[in-house]
Amino acid sequence: MTAQTQDSAPTAHWRGALARFRIAAYVTGVGLLGLVFVMVLRYGFDNPEPSAVYSPIHGVLYMIYLVLTVDLAIKARWSVKGAVLVLLAGCVPLVSFVAERAVTRRVQSGQKV
């Protein structure tokens, strides 16, 4: 087998998982910014209604992010520490965007996360 053939076999294994992770990271990041907005409305302006509706939606989006991140972590053979850090990146506003770029770069180059 040539070097290119050897490299393309693992790529096919995680390519779909990486695409799903990237979408989930972006959606989670935007969703987390939306959550911050509704929390400001709730606690800053004493308006709990938007938070009551949006918070469960954000929770479901984050659970999807968790599942897709674990799927990619298994397929790309990440370390447990790397996987946990990427999972936590979905909890801090704007960090999921940074983590998505870093993960994409590392996975595409064959590095472990």
Short mmCIF file of C-alpha atoms in Angstrom, two decimals:
data_model
loop_
_atom_site.label_atom_id
_atom_site.label_comp_id
_atom_site.label_asym_id
_atom_site.label_seq_id
_atom_site.Cartn_x
_atom_site.Cartn_y
_atom_site.Cartn_z
CA MET A 1 0.00 0.00 0.00
CA THR A 2 1.19 3.49 -0.73
CA ALA A 3 1.30 6.18 1.93
CA GLN A 4 -1.70 7.92 0.40
CA THR A 5 -3.77 4.72 0.40
CA GLN A 6 -2.88 4.07 4.03
CA ASP A 7 -3.84 7.61 5.03
CA SER A 8 -7.15 7.61 3.15
CA ALA A 9 -8.48 4.48 4.88
CA PRO A 10 -8.69 6.07 8.35
CA THR A 11 -9.95 9.31 6.82
CA ALA A 12 -13.05 7.59 5.49
CA HIS A 13 -13.60 6.18 8.97
CA TRP A 14 -13.93 9.57 10.70
CA ARG A 15 -14.83 11.97 7.87
CA GLY A 16 -18.60 11.78 8.48
CA ALA A 17 -18.14 11.96 12.25
CA LEU A 18 -16.00 15.08 11.85
CA ALA A 19 -18.60 16.76 9.64
CA ARG A 20 -21.35 16.00 12.17
CA PHE A 21 -19.16 17.25 15.03
CA ARG A 22 -18.40 20.51 13.22
CA ILE A 23 -22.09 21.22 12.68
CA ALA A 24 -22.92 20.31 16.27
CA ALA A 25 -20.11 22.51 17.63
CA TYR A 26 -21.33 25.47 15.61
CA VAL A 27 -24.98 24.94 16.58
CA THR A 28 -23.98 24.50 20.23
CA GLY A 29 -21.92 27.69 20.15
CA VAL A 30 -24.74 29.71 18.64
CA GLY A 31 -27.19 28.04 21.02
CA LEU A 32 -25.03 28.91 24.00
CA LEU A 33 -24.95 32.56 22.93
CA GLY A 34 -28.75 32.41 22.74
CA LEU A 35 -28.83 30.93 26.22
CA VAL A 36 -26.69 33.79 27.53
CA PHE A 37 -29.15 36.23 25.95
CA VAL A 38 -32.21 34.63 27.56
CA MET A 39 -30.41 34.45 30.92
CA VAL A 40 -29.78 38.21 30.70
CA LEU A 41 -33.48 38.67 30.01
CA ARG A 42 -34.37 36.41 32.93
CA TYR A 43 -32.10 37.83 35.61
CA GLY A 44 -31.41 41.32 34.29
CA PHE A 45 -34.91 42.24 33.20
CA ASP A 46 -36.98 39.85 35.34
CA ASN A 47 -38.46 38.10 32.30
CA PRO A 48 -38.33 34.31 32.81
CA GLU A 49 -40.55 33.27 29.88
CA PRO A 50 -37.88 33.17 27.11
CA SER A 51 -35.57 31.19 29.38
CA ALA A 52 -38.31 28.71 30.26
CA VAL A 53 -38.83 27.98 26.57
CA TYR A 54 -35.24 28.15 25.30
CA SER A 55 -33.28 26.44 28.09
CA PRO A 56 -34.67 22.94 27.39
CA ILE A 57 -34.00 23.41 23.67
CA HIS A 58 -30.41 24.32 24.43
CA GLY A 59 -30.14 21.28 26.71
CA VAL A 60 -31.17 18.96 23.88
CA LEU A 61 -28.72 20.63 21.50
CA TYR A 62 -25.92 20.18 24.02
CA MET A 63 -26.77 16.50 24.51
CA ILE A 64 -26.55 16.01 20.74
CA TYR A 65 -23.15 17.77 20.83
CA LEU A 66 -22.02 15.38 23.57
CA VAL A 67 -23.04 12.28 21.60
CA LEU A 68 -21.44 13.47 18.35
CA THR A 69 -18.24 14.50 20.14
CA VAL A 70 -17.93 11.08 21.79
CA ASP A 71 -18.58 9.44 18.41
CA LEU A 72 -15.72 11.41 16.83
CA ALA A 73 -13.48 10.84 19.85
CA ILE A 74 -13.89 7.08 19.52
CA LYS A 75 -13.37 7.04 15.75
CA ALA A 76 -10.36 9.38 15.84
CA ARG A 77 -8.95 7.65 18.96
CA TRP A 78 -8.69 10.72 21.18
CA SER A 79 -7.32 10.59 24.69
CA VAL A 80 -9.89 10.69 27.47
CA LYS A 81 -8.50 14.04 28.65
CA GLY A 82 -8.79 15.51 25.14
CA ALA A 83 -12.35 14.25 24.76
CA VAL A 84 -13.41 15.66 28.13
CA LEU A 85 -11.89 19.05 27.30
CA VAL A 86 -13.73 19.19 23.98
CA LEU A 87 -16.96 18.15 25.72
CA LEU A 88 -16.51 20.96 28.24
CA ALA A 89 -15.84 23.44 25.43
CA GLY A 90 -19.56 23.36 24.70
CA CYS A 91 -20.25 24.85 28.13
CA VAL A 92 -18.37 28.14 27.75
CA PRO A 93 -19.61 30.85 25.37
CA LEU A 94 -17.46 31.14 22.22
CA VAL A 95 -15.11 28.29 23.23
CA SER A 96 -16.96 25.72 21.10
CA PHE A 97 -16.00 27.75 18.01
CA VAL A 98 -12.33 27.71 18.99
CA ALA A 99 -12.46 24.02 19.90
CA GLU A 100 -14.14 23.15 16.59
CA ARG A 101 -11.31 24.78 14.62
CA ALA A 102 -8.62 23.13 16.74
CA VAL A 103 -10.27 19.70 16.57
CA THR A 104 -10.79 19.94 12.82
CA ARG A 105 -7.16 20.92 12.26
CA ARG A 106 -5.83 18.12 14.49
CA VAL A 107 -8.12 15.37 13.21
CA GLN A 108 -7.49 16.22 9.56
CA SER A 109 -3.71 16.17 10.16
CA GLY A 110 -3.92 12.84 11.98
CA GLN A 111 -2.94 14.21 15.39
CA LYS A 112 -4.59 13.05 18.58
CA VAL A 113 -6.79 15.42 20.54
#
